[in-house]
C-alpha cells in the first residue's frame, strides 16, 4: 500500500487527535502516505483533504476535539453519496480508510466495506455505547471533566443545604451517569435504561435529610427525562431546594486524559498495521486492556452496547 486516509466523523471527542497522529506516524514509518479528510464523510464527498506528514500532526496529541474537524453527513447516507465517496477514494489512489467515530460513522464504514473498499473502524463516543469495546475514545476524558464539575457543585451544594441534579450527556446511554455517580459519591444516578421511581428516590432523600446531611447529588443522563420536572418533584416532596446544572458540551472538550492519549495512540497504530497486513472490515476495540478486532458487520448489527446494571447497583449501595 502507498496511500491511506483517515477521517473523524459524528460527535467529536478527546483522543481523536492522538489517533490521527498515531495513524499518520505509523504510516510514515512504513513508507506509506496518510491523508486526512476534513469534516468526516462530508469532506470525503467534497474531496477536501490534507496530507498528514509528520509535521502536520505535530502538537496535536494534547489537544481536545479533532483538528480534521467532524460532521454528520446526510448525503453520505444515500447510495449516490456513497458511490461518490468511493470514486473520490479511487481518484486519489487511496487504498484503505480509517474511520474514527460512533455508531452512525461505523455504519458508514460498513457500507464502504460492503462496496469492497478496505476500511477499519475506531470507536469514538463519550457515550461508551459501542459494542465490542470496553472503552471508546473520549469516555475517560469526559468522565474526568464531569467529576471536576460535580466536585465543584458539591462544595456549593453543601454550603446551602441544597440538592443538585447534574445532567450529563447520554441520549440513550446511562454509562456516563452511572460511572460519574460512583466516582463523585452522588446519591443517585438516573439513566434512560431504567425507569425512575421518583417516590422512592424522594423517600431516600428525606431519610438522608433527617439524618442531618447537608446536600444531595443526583447525576442524570440527558435522555432519562426532564431534569427540571424532577427537581420540582423533589422540592415539593422533600423540601430541599433543588437546582439543575446541565453540563452539555463542556464534557466533550478539553485536553485528553492519559488514558485517551494512550488509547488513541494504540487504536491509531493498530488500524494502520491492520490495513498494511491486509485486514479490513473490522473495528479495533479494547478488551481486558488488549486490542481486539471485530467485524464491522457484527458491531453494527449488535446495536447499542447494554448498560452494565451492576454499575447502577454499585452507585445505589455506595450512595446510601
Ligand atoms: O453521541 C455523543 C453525544 O455527545 C451524545 O452524548 C449527545 O447526546 C450528542 O452527542 C450531542 O450531539 P451534538 O453535538 O450533535 O449536539
mmCIF file of C-alpha atoms and ligand atoms in Angstrom:
data_model
loop_
_atom_site.group_PDB
_atom_site.id
_atom_site.type_symbol
_atom_site.label_atom_id
_atom_site.label_comp_id
_atom_site.label_asym_id
_atom_site.label_seq_id
_atom_site.Cartn_x
_atom_site.Cartn_y
_atom_site.Cartn_z
ATOM 1 C CA UNK A 1 0.000 0.000 0.000
ATOM 2 C CA UNK A 2 1.196 3.502 -0.821
ATOM 3 C CA UNK A 3 -1.589 5.760 0.383
ATOM 4 C CA UNK A 4 -4.096 5.556 3.241
ATOM 5 C CA UNK A 5 -6.677 8.000 4.562
ATOM 6 C CA UNK A 6 -8.319 8.797 7.880
ATOM 7 C CA UNK A 7 -11.392 10.812 8.868
ATOM 8 C CA UNK A 8 -13.180 11.691 12.105
ATOM 9 C CA UNK A 9 -16.961 11.614 11.962
ATOM 10 C CA UNK A 10 -20.022 12.298 14.138
ATOM 11 C CA UNK A 11 -19.670 13.939 17.558
ATOM 12 C CA UNK A 12 -16.059 14.866 18.300
ATOM 13 C CA UNK A 13 -14.256 13.677 21.410
ATOM 14 C CA UNK A 14 -10.891 13.992 23.111
ATOM 15 C CA UNK A 15 -8.369 11.440 21.895
ATOM 16 C CA UNK A 16 -9.270 11.743 18.214
ATOM 17 C CA UNK A 17 -6.120 13.787 17.561
ATOM 18 C CA UNK A 18 -3.971 11.164 19.263
ATOM 19 C CA UNK A 19 -5.476 8.582 16.904
ATOM 20 C CA UNK A 20 -4.869 10.664 13.767
ATOM 21 C CA UNK A 21 -1.307 11.388 14.836
ATOM 22 C CA UNK A 22 -0.521 7.752 15.622
ATOM 23 C CA UNK A 23 -2.073 6.540 12.366
ATOM 24 C CA UNK A 24 -0.118 9.110 10.337
ATOM 25 C CA UNK A 25 3.189 8.387 12.029
ATOM 26 C CA UNK A 26 2.750 4.607 11.795
ATOM 27 C CA UNK A 27 2.041 5.002 8.093
ATOM 28 C CA UNK A 28 5.111 7.216 7.634
ATOM 29 C CA UNK A 29 7.252 4.648 9.477
ATOM 30 C CA UNK A 30 6.088 2.133 6.863
ATOM 31 C CA UNK A 31 6.773 4.444 3.885
ATOM 32 C CA UNK A 32 3.064 4.972 3.306
ATOM 33 C CA UNK A 33 1.439 8.379 2.832
ATOM 34 C CA UNK A 34 -1.532 9.278 5.036
ATOM 35 C CA UNK A 35 -4.113 11.873 4.092
ATOM 36 C CA UNK A 36 -6.823 13.245 6.365
ATOM 37 C CA UNK A 37 -10.284 14.145 5.058
ATOM 38 C CA UNK A 38 -11.744 17.263 6.611
ATOM 39 C CA UNK A 39 -15.151 17.204 8.363
ATOM 40 C CA UNK A 40 -15.756 13.475 8.168
ATOM 41 C CA UNK A 41 -17.689 11.949 5.283
ATOM 42 C CA UNK A 42 -18.689 15.452 4.162
ATOM 43 C CA UNK A 43 -15.034 16.189 3.352
ATOM 44 C CA UNK A 44 -14.666 12.847 1.605
ATOM 45 C CA UNK A 45 -17.600 13.773 -0.632
ATOM 46 C CA UNK A 46 -16.076 17.169 -1.412
ATOM 47 C CA UNK A 47 -12.621 15.618 -1.774
ATOM 48 C CA UNK A 48 -11.264 18.008 0.846
ATOM 49 C CA UNK A 49 -8.154 16.576 2.462
ATOM 50 C CA UNK A 50 -4.697 17.427 3.744
ATOM 51 C CA UNK A 51 -1.537 15.366 3.621
ATOM 52 C CA UNK A 52 -0.685 14.210 7.123
ATOM 53 C CA UNK A 53 3.087 14.316 7.143
ATOM 54 C CA UNK A 54 4.916 14.195 10.451
ATOM 55 C CA UNK A 55 4.853 17.972 10.871
ATOM 56 C CA UNK A 56 1.130 18.215 10.127
ATOM 57 C CA UNK A 57 0.310 16.091 13.174
ATOM 58 C CA UNK A 58 2.914 17.680 15.430
ATOM 59 C CA UNK A 59 1.495 19.358 18.550
ATOM 60 C CA UNK A 60 -1.936 17.748 18.163
ATOM 61 C CA UNK A 61 -1.729 14.938 20.745
ATOM 62 C CA UNK A 62 -2.596 17.141 23.698
ATOM 63 C CA UNK A 63 -5.466 18.988 22.033
ATOM 64 C CA UNK A 64 -9.131 18.103 22.520
ATOM 65 C CA UNK A 65 -11.611 17.767 19.652
ATOM 66 C CA UNK A 66 -10.332 16.853 16.196
ATOM 67 C CA UNK A 67 -8.116 19.128 14.120
ATOM 68 C CA UNK A 68 -9.502 17.464 10.979
ATOM 69 C CA UNK A 69 -12.933 18.572 12.223
ATOM 70 C CA UNK A 70 -16.005 16.385 12.204
ATOM 71 C CA UNK A 71 -19.537 16.452 10.815
ATOM 72 C CA UNK A 72 -22.660 14.384 10.329
ATOM 73 C CA UNK A 73 -23.322 13.951 6.577
ATOM 74 C CA UNK A 74 -26.821 13.300 5.258
ATOM 75 C CA UNK A 75 -25.514 12.905 1.683
ATOM 76 C CA UNK A 76 -23.226 10.033 2.640
ATOM 77 C CA UNK A 77 -26.262 8.107 3.894
ATOM 78 C CA UNK A 78 -27.580 7.918 0.306
ATOM 79 C CA UNK A 79 -26.385 5.326 -2.208
ATOM 80 C CA UNK A 80 -25.376 8.072 -4.600
ATOM 81 C CA UNK A 81 -23.314 9.749 -1.892
ATOM 82 C CA UNK A 82 -21.511 6.530 -1.107
ATOM 83 C CA UNK A 83 -20.689 5.934 -4.775
ATOM 84 C CA UNK A 84 -19.272 9.449 -4.973
ATOM 85 C CA UNK A 85 -17.180 8.764 -1.851
ATOM 86 C CA UNK A 86 -15.805 5.601 -3.412
ATOM 87 C CA UNK A 87 -14.993 7.464 -6.649
ATOM 88 C CA UNK A 88 -13.099 10.113 -4.716
ATOM 89 C CA UNK A 89 -11.095 7.486 -2.830
ATOM 90 C CA UNK A 90 -10.174 5.779 -6.117
ATOM 91 C CA UNK A 91 -9.340 9.073 -7.809
ATOM 92 C CA UNK A 92 -6.886 9.934 -5.039
ATOM 93 C CA UNK A 93 -5.406 6.406 -5.151
ATOM 94 C CA UNK A 94 -6.330 5.794 -1.517
ATOM 95 C CA UNK A 95 -6.012 2.091 -0.709
ATOM 96 C CA UNK A 96 -7.516 1.957 2.761
ATOM 97 C CA UNK A 97 -9.618 4.227 5.003
ATOM 98 C CA UNK A 98 -9.712 4.590 8.794
ATOM 99 C CA UNK A 99 -12.998 5.893 10.200
ATOM 100 C CA UNK A 100 -12.981 7.282 13.747
ATOM 101 C CA UNK A 101 -16.463 7.797 15.176
ATOM 102 C CA UNK A 102 -19.589 6.482 16.853
ATOM 103 C CA UNK A 103 -22.309 4.072 15.738
ATOM 104 C CA UNK A 104 -23.525 6.108 12.740
ATOM 105 C CA UNK A 105 -19.964 6.605 11.491
ATOM 106 C CA UNK A 106 -19.204 2.903 11.855
ATOM 107 C CA UNK A 107 -22.364 2.059 9.864
ATOM 108 C CA UNK A 108 -20.948 4.280 7.114
ATOM 109 C CA UNK A 109 -17.644 2.406 7.345
ATOM 110 C CA UNK A 110 -19.525 -0.884 6.955
ATOM 111 C CA UNK A 111 -21.265 0.434 3.847
ATOM 112 C CA UNK A 112 -17.890 1.205 2.238
ATOM 113 C CA UNK A 113 -16.603 -2.215 3.287
ATOM 114 C CA UNK A 114 -19.586 -3.825 1.571
ATOM 115 C CA UNK A 115 -18.696 -1.893 -1.579
ATOM 116 C CA UNK A 116 -15.342 -3.675 -1.465
ATOM 117 C CA UNK A 117 -13.234 -0.844 -0.068
ATOM 118 C CA UNK A 118 -10.768 -1.680 2.753
ATOM 119 C CA UNK A 119 -11.930 0.093 5.914
ATOM 120 C CA UNK A 120 -11.003 -0.046 9.596
ATOM 121 C CA UNK A 121 -13.285 1.462 12.272
ATOM 122 C CA UNK A 122 -12.213 3.041 15.546
ATOM 123 C CA UNK A 123 -14.858 3.512 18.271
ATOM 124 C CA UNK A 124 -15.115 7.102 19.476
ATOM 125 C CA UNK A 125 -18.061 8.355 21.518
ATOM 126 C CA UNK A 126 -18.229 9.697 25.047
ATOM 127 C CA UNK A 127 -21.460 7.674 25.489
ATOM 128 C CA UNK A 128 -19.436 4.424 25.628
ATOM 129 C CA UNK A 129 -22.338 2.649 23.964
ATOM 130 C CA UNK A 130 -20.427 0.975 21.116
ATOM 131 C CA UNK A 131 -20.444 -2.806 21.391
ATOM 132 C CA UNK A 132 -17.275 -4.940 21.308
ATOM 133 C CA UNK A 133 -15.046 -2.485 23.133
ATOM 134 C CA UNK A 134 -14.745 -1.950 26.873
ATOM 135 C CA UNK A 135 -13.981 1.700 26.275
ATOM 136 C CA UNK A 136 -14.484 4.052 23.354
ATOM 137 C CA UNK A 137 -12.271 7.069 22.790
ATOM 138 C CA UNK A 138 -13.220 10.178 24.733
ATOM 139 C CA UNK A 139 -15.123 8.474 27.556
ATOM 140 C CA UNK A 140 -12.358 8.801 30.125
ATOM 141 C CA UNK A 141 -11.717 12.487 29.407
ATOM 142 C CA UNK A 142 -15.448 13.228 29.538
ATOM 143 C CA UNK A 143 -15.700 11.487 32.905
ATOM 144 C CA UNK A 144 -12.759 13.487 34.228
ATOM 145 C CA UNK A 145 -14.477 16.683 33.062
ATOM 146 C CA UNK A 146 -17.691 15.605 34.776
ATOM 147 C CA UNK A 147 -16.122 14.758 38.117
ATOM 148 C CA UNK A 148 -14.269 18.080 38.183
ATOM 149 C CA UNK A 149 -17.546 19.951 37.655
ATOM 150 C CA UNK A 150 -19.531 17.813 40.103
ATOM 151 C CA UNK A 151 -16.905 18.189 42.854
ATOM 152 C CA UNK A 152 -17.239 21.967 42.479
ATOM 153 C CA UNK A 153 -21.033 21.727 42.592
ATOM 154 C CA UNK A 154 -20.902 19.550 45.704
ATOM 155 C CA UNK A 155 -18.984 22.278 47.559
ATOM 156 C CA UNK A 156 -21.649 24.859 46.886
ATOM 157 C CA UNK A 157 -24.499 22.363 47.440
ATOM 158 C CA UNK A 158 -23.254 21.549 50.941
ATOM 159 C CA UNK A 159 -22.878 25.231 51.810
ATOM 160 C CA UNK A 160 -26.593 25.790 51.209
ATOM 161 C CA UNK A 161 -28.460 22.583 52.175
ATOM 162 C CA UNK A 162 -29.329 22.005 48.549
ATOM 163 C CA UNK A 163 -29.882 19.112 46.228
ATOM 164 C CA UNK A 164 -28.440 19.268 42.726
ATOM 165 C CA UNK A 165 -29.359 17.406 39.612
ATOM 166 C CA UNK A 166 -26.390 17.406 37.271
ATOM 167 C CA UNK A 167 -27.359 16.493 33.729
ATOM 168 C CA UNK A 168 -24.654 14.699 31.774
ATOM 169 C CA UNK A 169 -24.634 13.548 28.145
ATOM 170 C CA UNK A 170 -26.151 10.264 27.035
ATOM 171 C CA UNK A 171 -29.256 10.414 24.867
ATOM 172 C CA UNK A 172 -29.769 6.656 25.098
ATOM 173 C CA UNK A 173 -26.958 5.600 27.357
ATOM 174 C CA UNK A 174 -26.547 5.781 31.131
ATOM 175 C CA UNK A 175 -22.868 4.857 31.193
ATOM 176 C CA UNK A 176 -21.579 8.370 31.950
ATOM 177 C CA UNK A 177 -24.299 8.994 34.548
ATOM 178 C CA UNK A 178 -23.766 5.748 36.452
ATOM 179 C CA UNK A 179 -19.953 5.808 36.449
ATOM 180 C CA UNK A 180 -19.886 9.529 37.289
ATOM 181 C CA UNK A 181 -22.270 8.859 40.207
ATOM 182 C CA UNK A 182 -19.851 6.268 41.599
ATOM 183 C CA UNK A 183 -16.813 8.480 41.051
ATOM 184 C CA UNK A 184 -18.362 11.587 42.663
ATOM 185 C CA UNK A 185 -20.133 9.835 45.545
ATOM 186 C CA UNK A 186 -23.501 11.008 44.252
ATOM 187 C CA UNK A 187 -26.657 9.722 45.942
ATOM 188 C CA UNK A 188 -28.462 8.695 42.760
ATOM 189 C CA UNK A 189 -27.945 8.044 39.082
ATOM 190 C CA UNK A 190 -30.875 8.415 36.715
ATOM 191 C CA UNK A 191 -30.411 6.643 33.377
ATOM 192 C CA UNK A 192 -32.513 6.135 30.235
ATOM 193 C CA UNK A 193 -32.314 2.350 30.536
ATOM 194 C CA UNK A 194 -34.144 2.140 33.899
ATOM 195 C CA UNK A 195 -37.409 3.831 34.811
ATOM 196 C CA UNK A 196 -37.109 6.298 37.670
ATOM 197 C CA UNK A 197 -39.136 5.668 40.840
ATOM 198 C CA UNK A 198 -39.435 9.311 41.934
ATOM 199 C CA UNK A 199 -41.398 8.475 45.111
ATOM 200 C CA UNK A 200 -38.726 6.052 46.294
ATOM 201 C CA UNK A 201 -35.953 8.495 45.453
ATOM 202 C CA UNK A 202 -37.711 11.263 47.408
ATOM 203 C CA UNK A 203 -38.208 8.856 50.319
ATOM 204 C CA UNK A 204 -34.463 8.127 50.372
ATOM 205 C CA UNK A 205 -33.618 11.811 50.095
ATOM 206 C CA UNK A 206 -35.932 12.666 53.012
ATOM 207 C CA UNK A 207 -34.304 9.984 55.155
ATOM 208 C CA UNK A 208 -30.878 11.439 54.397
ATOM 209 C CA UNK A 209 -32.100 14.944 55.185
ATOM 210 C CA UNK A 210 -33.472 13.768 58.567
ATOM 211 C CA UNK A 211 -30.111 12.109 59.317
ATOM 212 C CA UNK A 212 -28.616 15.560 59.123
ATOM 213 C CA UNK A 213 -26.884 15.505 55.752
ATOM 214 C CA UNK A 214 -26.438 18.867 54.122
ATOM 215 C CA UNK A 215 -26.788 18.085 50.463
ATOM 216 C CA UNK A 216 -27.644 15.551 47.821
ATOM 217 C CA UNK A 217 -26.278 14.958 44.354
ATOM 218 C CA UNK A 218 -28.139 13.291 41.551
ATOM 219 C CA UNK A 219 -26.422 12.567 38.238
ATOM 220 C CA UNK A 220 -28.882 12.273 35.403
ATOM 221 C CA UNK A 221 -28.341 11.271 31.779
ATOM 222 C CA UNK A 222 -29.837 13.759 29.305
ATOM 223 C CA UNK A 223 -32.046 11.072 27.773
ATOM 224 C CA UNK A 224 -33.564 9.985 31.096
ATOM 225 C CA UNK A 225 -36.284 12.621 31.390
ATOM 226 C CA UNK A 226 -36.787 16.266 32.173
ATOM 227 C CA UNK A 227 -34.368 17.375 34.874
ATOM 228 C CA UNK A 228 -36.311 20.467 35.959
ATOM 229 C CA UNK A 229 -39.548 18.498 36.490
ATOM 230 C CA UNK A 230 -37.687 16.002 38.668
ATOM 231 C CA UNK A 231 -36.106 18.886 40.595
ATOM 232 C CA UNK A 232 -39.576 20.391 41.155
ATOM 233 C CA UNK A 233 -40.829 16.982 42.323
ATOM 234 C CA UNK A 234 -38.007 16.751 44.875
ATOM 235 C CA UNK A 235 -38.626 20.269 46.164
ATOM 236 C CA UNK A 236 -42.325 19.501 46.673
ATOM 237 C CA UNK A 237 -41.798 16.107 48.319
ATOM 238 C CA UNK A 238 -38.651 16.669 50.382
ATOM 239 C CA UNK A 239 -38.364 20.401 50.816
ATOM 240 C CA UNK A 240 -34.766 20.504 49.618
ATOM 241 C CA UNK A 241 -34.027 23.464 47.379
ATOM 242 C CA UNK A 242 -33.117 21.628 44.191
ATOM 243 C CA UNK A 243 -31.088 23.140 41.355
ATOM 244 C CA UNK A 244 -30.296 21.785 37.924
ATOM 245 C CA UNK A 245 -26.940 22.102 36.174
ATOM 246 C CA UNK A 246 -26.646 20.965 32.569
ATOM 247 C CA UNK A 247 -23.003 20.208 31.749
ATOM 248 C CA UNK A 248 -23.632 19.978 27.985
ATOM 249 C CA UNK A 249 -20.790 20.162 25.503
ATOM 250 C CA UNK A 250 -18.285 21.138 28.196
ATOM 251 C CA UNK A 251 -17.991 17.387 28.766
ATOM 252 C CA UNK A 252 -16.737 16.603 25.265
ATOM 253 C CA UNK A 253 -13.828 19.037 25.102
ATOM 254 C CA UNK A 254 -10.533 19.616 26.849
ATOM 255 C CA UNK A 255 -7.075 18.085 26.784
ATOM 256 C CA UNK A 256 -7.374 14.299 26.552
ATOM 257 C CA UNK A 257 -6.604 12.284 29.680
ATOM 258 C CA UNK A 258 -3.578 9.978 29.761
ATOM 259 C CA UNK A 259 -5.954 7.076 29.162
ATOM 260 C CA UNK A 260 -7.392 8.646 25.991
ATOM 261 C CA UNK A 261 -3.968 9.656 24.689
ATOM 262 C CA UNK A 262 -2.750 6.090 25.100
ATOM 263 C CA UNK A 263 -5.943 4.534 23.763
ATOM 264 C CA UNK A 264 -5.988 6.843 20.732
ATOM 265 C CA UNK A 265 -2.318 6.123 20.049
ATOM 266 C CA UNK A 266 -2.877 2.366 20.317
ATOM 267 C CA UNK A 267 -6.006 2.444 18.140
ATOM 268 C CA UNK A 268 -4.321 4.631 15.510
ATOM 269 C CA UNK A 269 -1.210 2.498 15.237
ATOM 270 C CA UNK A 270 -3.174 -0.750 15.155
ATOM 271 C CA UNK A 271 -5.549 0.434 12.440
ATOM 272 C CA UNK A 272 -2.655 1.134 10.057
ATOM 273 C CA UNK A 273 -0.928 -2.141 10.871
ATOM 274 C CA UNK A 274 -4.162 -3.993 10.154
ATOM 275 C CA UNK A 275 -4.617 -2.339 6.752
ATOM 276 C CA UNK A 276 -0.979 -2.985 5.836
ATOM 277 C CA UNK A 277 -1.353 -6.646 6.748
ATOM 278 C CA UNK A 278 -4.441 -6.985 4.553
ATOM 279 C CA UNK A 279 -7.100 -6.974 7.302
ATOM 280 C CA UNK A 280 -10.223 -4.962 6.528
ATOM 281 C CA UNK A 281 -13.839 -4.562 7.540
ATOM 282 C CA UNK A 282 -13.149 -4.646 11.267
ATOM 283 C CA UNK A 283 -13.379 -2.316 14.249
ATOM 284 C CA UNK A 284 -10.464 -2.108 16.652
ATOM 285 C CA UNK A 285 -11.606 -2.412 20.268
ATOM 286 C CA UNK A 286 -10.296 -2.797 23.786
ATOM 287 C CA UNK A 287 -10.953 -5.847 25.950
ATOM 288 C CA UNK A 288 -9.169 -6.543 29.236
ATOM 289 C CA UNK A 289 -6.593 -3.933 28.188
ATOM 290 C CA UNK A 290 -5.711 -5.770 24.969
ATOM 291 C CA UNK A 291 -6.609 -4.621 21.479
ATOM 292 C CA UNK A 292 -9.214 -6.688 19.673
ATOM 293 C CA UNK A 293 -10.761 -6.725 16.207
ATOM 294 C CA UNK A 294 -14.442 -7.374 15.499
ATOM 295 C CA UNK A 295 -16.143 -7.477 12.113
ATOM 296 C CA UNK A 296 -17.874 -4.149 11.452
ATOM 297 C CA UNK A 297 -20.906 -6.168 10.450
ATOM 298 C CA UNK A 298 -21.156 -7.606 13.965
ATOM 299 C CA UNK A 299 -20.578 -4.235 15.617
ATOM 300 C CA UNK A 300 -23.309 -2.570 13.578
ATOM 301 C CA UNK A 301 -25.745 -5.494 13.850
ATOM 302 C CA UNK A 302 -25.135 -5.760 17.607
ATOM 303 C CA UNK A 303 -26.560 -2.261 18.091
ATOM 304 C CA UNK A 304 -26.058 -0.234 21.221
ATOM 305 C CA UNK A 305 -23.952 -1.813 23.965
ATOM 306 C CA UNK A 306 -26.098 -2.632 27.006
ATOM 307 C CA UNK A 307 -25.528 -0.763 30.223
ATOM 308 C CA UNK A 308 -23.927 -2.952 32.880
ATOM 309 C CA UNK A 309 -26.640 -2.560 35.515
ATOM 310 C CA UNK A 310 -24.226 -3.603 38.226
ATOM 311 C CA UNK A 311 -22.758 -0.106 37.901
ATOM 312 C CA UNK A 312 -26.146 1.257 38.925
ATOM 313 C CA UNK A 313 -26.431 -1.144 41.857
ATOM 314 C CA UNK A 314 -22.978 -0.057 42.963
ATOM 315 C CA UNK A 315 -23.919 3.621 42.686
ATOM 316 C CA UNK A 316 -27.008 2.845 44.817
ATOM 317 C CA UNK A 317 -25.115 0.943 47.512
ATOM 318 C CA UNK A 318 -22.323 3.497 47.793
ATOM 319 C CA UNK A 319 -24.742 6.410 47.745
ATOM 320 C CA UNK A 320 -26.713 5.301 50.838
HETATM 321 O O1 LIG B 1 -23.072 10.729 20.912
HETATM 322 C C1 LIG B 1 -22.266 11.613 21.612
HETATM 323 C C2 LIG B 1 -23.046 12.781 22.131
HETATM 324 O O2 LIG B 1 -22.167 13.620 22.830
HETATM 325 C C3 LIG B 1 -24.277 12.436 22.984
HETATM 326 O O3 LIG B 1 -23.982 12.122 24.314
HETATM 327 C C4 LIG B 1 -25.095 13.680 22.837
HETATM 328 O O4 LIG B 1 -26.442 13.423 23.074
HETATM 329 C C5 LIG B 1 -24.851 14.062 21.407
HETATM 330 O O5 LIG B 1 -23.581 13.543 21.053
HETATM 331 C C6 LIG B 1 -24.885 15.539 21.149
HETATM 332 O O6 LIG B 1 -24.743 15.738 19.782
HETATM 333 P P1 LIG B 1 -24.452 17.171 19.140
HETATM 334 O O7 LIG B 1 -23.057 17.558 19.496
HETATM 335 O O8 LIG B 1 -24.615 16.954 17.688
HETATM 336 O O9 LIG B 1 -25.426 18.094 19.739
#
